[in-house]
């Protein structure tokens, strides 16, 4: 805990950068996870799955 305090929580600027980096990576991971869930749940209904039937 002392290491965390010395690295991130001692100055407000590093605290804000740490929060911003955490939010960025969380958003990216959440986006990839929900996209994978959506694609697996709707497999066979998406355009990528059925476009061969309609293209000439």
mmCIF file of N, CA and C in Angstrom:
data_model
loop_
_atom_site.group_PDB
_atom_site.id
_atom_site.type_symbol
_atom_site.label_atom_id
_atom_site.label_comp_id
_atom_site.label_asym_id
_atom_site.label_seq_id
_atom_site.Cartn_x
_atom_site.Cartn_y
_atom_site.Cartn_z
ATOM 1 N N UNK A 1 0.823 -1.192 0.000
ATOM 2 C CA UNK A 1 0.000 0.000 0.000
ATOM 3 C C UNK A 1 0.864 1.252 0.000
ATOM 4 N N UNK A 2 2.009 1.165 0.667
ATOM 5 C CA UNK A 2 2.904 2.314 0.717
ATOM 6 C C UNK A 2 3.491 2.618 -0.658
ATOM 7 N N UNK A 3 3.766 1.558 -1.425
ATOM 8 C CA UNK A 3 4.299 1.750 -2.778
ATOM 9 C C UNK A 3 3.251 2.440 -3.652
ATOM 10 N N UNK A 4 2.012 1.999 -3.554
ATOM 11 C CA UNK A 4 0.923 2.620 -4.311
ATOM 12 C C UNK A 4 0.770 4.086 -3.928
ATOM 13 N N UNK A 5 0.878 4.367 -2.650
ATOM 14 C CA UNK A 5 0.773 5.741 -2.182
ATOM 15 C C UNK A 5 1.905 6.595 -2.741
ATOM 16 N N UNK A 6 3.106 6.074 -2.736
ATOM 17 C CA UNK A 6 4.244 6.847 -3.234
ATOM 18 C C UNK A 6 4.212 7.022 -4.747
ATOM 19 N N UNK A 7 3.692 6.030 -5.481
ATOM 20 C CA UNK A 7 3.697 6.117 -6.937
ATOM 21 C C UNK A 7 2.526 6.911 -7.505
ATOM 22 N N UNK A 8 1.328 6.669 -7.021
ATOM 23 C CA UNK A 8 0.150 7.253 -7.657
ATOM 24 C C UNK A 8 -0.583 8.295 -6.828
ATOM 25 N N UNK A 9 -0.647 8.120 -5.543
ATOM 26 C CA UNK A 9 -1.543 8.944 -4.748
ATOM 27 C C UNK A 9 -0.878 10.161 -4.113
ATOM 28 N N UNK A 10 0.408 10.298 -4.289
ATOM 29 C CA UNK A 10 1.097 11.394 -3.634
ATOM 30 C C UNK A 10 0.798 12.747 -4.292
ATOM 31 N N UNK A 11 0.721 12.734 -5.618
ATOM 32 C CA UNK A 11 0.429 13.970 -6.347
ATOM 33 C C UNK A 11 -0.881 13.830 -7.095
ATOM 34 N N UNK A 12 -1.620 14.902 -7.177
ATOM 35 C CA UNK A 12 -2.916 14.876 -7.845
ATOM 36 C C UNK A 12 -2.768 14.582 -9.330
ATOM 37 N N UNK A 13 -1.736 15.093 -9.962
ATOM 38 C CA UNK A 13 -1.564 14.882 -11.395
ATOM 39 C C UNK A 13 -1.343 13.407 -11.729
ATOM 40 N N UNK A 14 -0.548 12.706 -10.952
ATOM 41 C CA UNK A 14 -0.340 11.280 -11.222
ATOM 42 C C UNK A 14 -1.591 10.472 -10.888
ATOM 43 N N UNK A 15 -2.328 10.910 -9.915
ATOM 44 C CA UNK A 15 -3.599 10.255 -9.564
ATOM 45 C C UNK A 15 -4.574 10.363 -10.730
ATOM 46 N N UNK A 16 -4.675 11.542 -11.319
ATOM 47 C CA UNK A 16 -5.580 11.768 -12.449
ATOM 48 C C UNK A 16 -5.128 10.960 -13.661
ATOM 49 N N UNK A 17 -3.838 10.911 -13.925
ATOM 50 C CA UNK A 17 -3.328 10.116 -15.049
ATOM 51 C C UNK A 17 -3.611 8.635 -14.822
ATOM 52 N N UNK A 18 -3.443 8.166 -13.606
ATOM 53 C CA UNK A 18 -3.752 6.769 -13.296
ATOM 54 C C UNK A 18 -5.217 6.442 -13.501
ATOM 55 N N UNK A 19 -6.090 7.337 -13.088
ATOM 56 C CA UNK A 19 -7.526 7.137 -13.290
ATOM 57 C C UNK A 19 -7.859 7.147 -14.777
ATOM 58 N N UNK A 20 -7.289 8.083 -15.519
ATOM 59 C CA UNK A 20 -7.558 8.171 -16.956
ATOM 60 C C UNK A 20 -7.081 6.910 -17.674
ATOM 61 N N UNK A 21 -5.917 6.410 -17.332
ATOM 62 C CA UNK A 21 -5.407 5.190 -17.953
ATOM 63 C C UNK A 21 -6.289 3.996 -17.591
ATOM 64 N N UNK A 22 -6.719 3.925 -16.347
ATOM 65 C CA UNK A 22 -7.596 2.833 -15.918
ATOM 66 C C UNK A 22 -8.927 2.870 -16.658
ATOM 67 N N UNK A 23 -9.484 4.045 -16.809
ATOM 68 C CA UNK A 23 -10.751 4.192 -17.519
ATOM 69 C C UNK A 23 -10.587 3.787 -18.980
ATOM 70 N N UNK A 24 -9.497 4.190 -19.604
ATOM 71 C CA UNK A 24 -9.253 3.840 -21.006
ATOM 72 C C UNK A 24 -9.196 2.330 -21.190
ATOM 73 N N UNK A 25 -8.421 1.647 -20.363
ATOM 74 C CA UNK A 25 -8.283 0.205 -20.511
ATOM 75 C C UNK A 25 -9.565 -0.535 -20.118
ATOM 76 N N UNK A 26 -10.276 -0.056 -19.125
ATOM 77 C CA UNK A 26 -11.554 -0.665 -18.763
ATOM 78 C C UNK A 26 -12.551 -0.527 -19.896
ATOM 79 N N UNK A 27 -12.625 0.657 -20.501
ATOM 80 C CA UNK A 27 -13.559 0.894 -21.592
ATOM 81 C C UNK A 27 -13.235 -0.018 -22.763
ATOM 82 N N UNK A 28 -11.974 -0.159 -23.079
ATOM 83 C CA UNK A 28 -11.559 -1.022 -24.197
ATOM 84 C C UNK A 28 -11.913 -2.484 -23.915
ATOM 85 N N UNK A 29 -11.627 -2.967 -22.732
ATOM 86 C CA UNK A 29 -11.929 -4.348 -22.372
ATOM 87 C C UNK A 29 -13.440 -4.587 -22.341
ATOM 88 N N UNK A 30 -14.201 -3.642 -21.808
ATOM 89 C CA UNK A 30 -15.655 -3.770 -21.756
ATOM 90 C C UNK A 30 -16.234 -3.790 -23.166
ATOM 91 N N UNK A 31 -15.723 -2.941 -24.049
ATOM 92 C CA UNK A 31 -16.186 -2.888 -25.428
ATOM 93 C C UNK A 31 -15.920 -4.210 -26.138
ATOM 94 N N UNK A 32 -14.728 -4.748 -25.983
ATOM 95 C CA UNK A 32 -14.404 -6.027 -26.622
ATOM 96 C C UNK A 32 -15.259 -7.158 -26.056
ATOM 97 N N UNK A 33 -15.477 -7.156 -24.759
ATOM 98 C CA UNK A 33 -16.286 -8.196 -24.140
ATOM 99 C C UNK A 33 -17.734 -8.153 -24.573
ATOM 100 N N UNK A 34 -18.337 -6.978 -24.577
ATOM 101 C CA UNK A 34 -19.736 -6.874 -24.977
ATOM 102 C C UNK A 34 -19.904 -7.148 -26.468
ATOM 103 N N UNK A 35 -18.940 -6.750 -27.282
ATOM 104 C CA UNK A 35 -19.005 -7.037 -28.711
ATOM 105 C C UNK A 35 -18.923 -8.542 -28.964
ATOM 106 N N UNK A 36 -18.040 -9.227 -28.258
ATOM 107 C CA UNK A 36 -17.932 -10.684 -28.403
ATOM 108 C C UNK A 36 -19.217 -11.366 -27.949
ATOM 109 N N UNK A 37 -19.799 -10.912 -26.850
ATOM 110 C CA UNK A 37 -21.070 -11.474 -26.375
ATOM 111 C C UNK A 37 -22.176 -11.247 -27.398
ATOM 112 N N UNK A 38 -22.265 -10.035 -27.943
ATOM 113 C CA UNK A 38 -23.299 -9.709 -28.925
ATOM 114 C C UNK A 38 -23.167 -10.576 -30.165
ATOM 115 N N UNK A 39 -21.954 -10.734 -30.643
ATOM 116 C CA UNK A 39 -21.738 -11.550 -31.847
ATOM 117 C C UNK A 39 -22.056 -13.022 -31.598
ATOM 118 N N UNK A 40 -21.715 -13.547 -30.433
ATOM 119 C CA UNK A 40 -22.006 -14.949 -30.162
ATOM 120 C C UNK A 40 -23.500 -15.161 -29.925
ATOM 121 N N UNK A 41 -24.159 -14.207 -29.314
ATOM 122 C CA UNK A 41 -25.596 -14.314 -29.049
ATOM 123 C C UNK A 41 -26.406 -14.218 -30.339
ATOM 124 N N UNK A 42 -25.948 -13.407 -31.295
ATOM 125 C CA UNK A 42 -26.675 -13.181 -32.542
ATOM 126 C C UNK A 42 -26.034 -13.880 -33.738
ATOM 127 N N UNK A 43 -25.292 -14.937 -33.500
ATOM 128 C CA UNK A 43 -24.634 -15.660 -34.585
ATOM 129 C C UNK A 43 -25.676 -16.206 -35.561
ATOM 130 N N UNK A 44 -25.435 -15.944 -36.841
ATOM 131 C CA UNK A 44 -26.368 -16.368 -37.878
ATOM 132 C C UNK A 44 -27.379 -15.310 -38.262
ATOM 133 N N UNK A 45 -27.449 -14.232 -37.518
ATOM 134 C CA UNK A 45 -28.400 -13.152 -37.789
ATOM 135 C C UNK A 45 -27.709 -11.877 -38.280
ATOM 136 N N UNK A 46 -26.406 -11.808 -38.141
ATOM 137 C CA UNK A 46 -25.676 -10.595 -38.497
ATOM 138 C C UNK A 46 -25.323 -10.586 -39.983
ATOM 139 N N UNK A 47 -25.087 -9.395 -40.521
ATOM 140 C CA UNK A 47 -24.796 -9.252 -41.941
ATOM 141 C C UNK A 47 -23.546 -10.038 -42.334
ATOM 142 N N UNK A 48 -22.552 -10.059 -41.485
ATOM 143 C CA UNK A 48 -21.336 -10.813 -41.795
ATOM 144 C C UNK A 48 -21.630 -12.307 -41.976
ATOM 145 N N UNK A 49 -22.653 -12.797 -41.317
ATOM 146 C CA UNK A 49 -23.000 -14.217 -41.400
ATOM 147 C C UNK A 49 -23.877 -14.550 -42.610
ATOM 148 N N UNK A 50 -24.701 -13.598 -43.059
ATOM 149 C CA UNK A 50 -25.668 -13.902 -44.122
ATOM 150 C C UNK A 50 -25.387 -13.186 -45.433
ATOM 151 N N UNK A 51 -24.329 -12.429 -45.540
ATOM 152 C CA UNK A 51 -24.098 -11.643 -46.751
ATOM 153 C C UNK A 51 -23.822 -12.507 -47.970
ATOM 154 N N UNK A 52 -23.353 -13.737 -47.792
ATOM 155 C CA UNK A 52 -23.101 -14.618 -48.930
ATOM 156 C C UNK A 52 -24.391 -14.981 -49.671
ATOM 157 N N UNK A 53 -25.505 -14.953 -48.977
ATOM 158 C CA UNK A 53 -26.791 -15.274 -49.603
ATOM 159 C C UNK A 53 -27.256 -14.165 -50.545
ATOM 160 N N UNK A 54 -26.825 -12.930 -50.296
ATOM 161 C CA UNK A 54 -27.360 -11.783 -51.019
ATOM 162 C C UNK A 54 -26.379 -11.153 -51.993
ATOM 163 N N UNK A 55 -25.116 -11.453 -51.878
ATOM 164 C CA UNK A 55 -24.141 -10.907 -52.819
ATOM 165 C C UNK A 55 -24.073 -11.799 -54.044
ATOM 166 N N UNK A 56 -23.789 -11.182 -55.167
ATOM 167 C CA UNK A 56 -23.726 -11.957 -56.417
ATOM 168 C C UNK A 56 -22.321 -12.228 -56.845
#
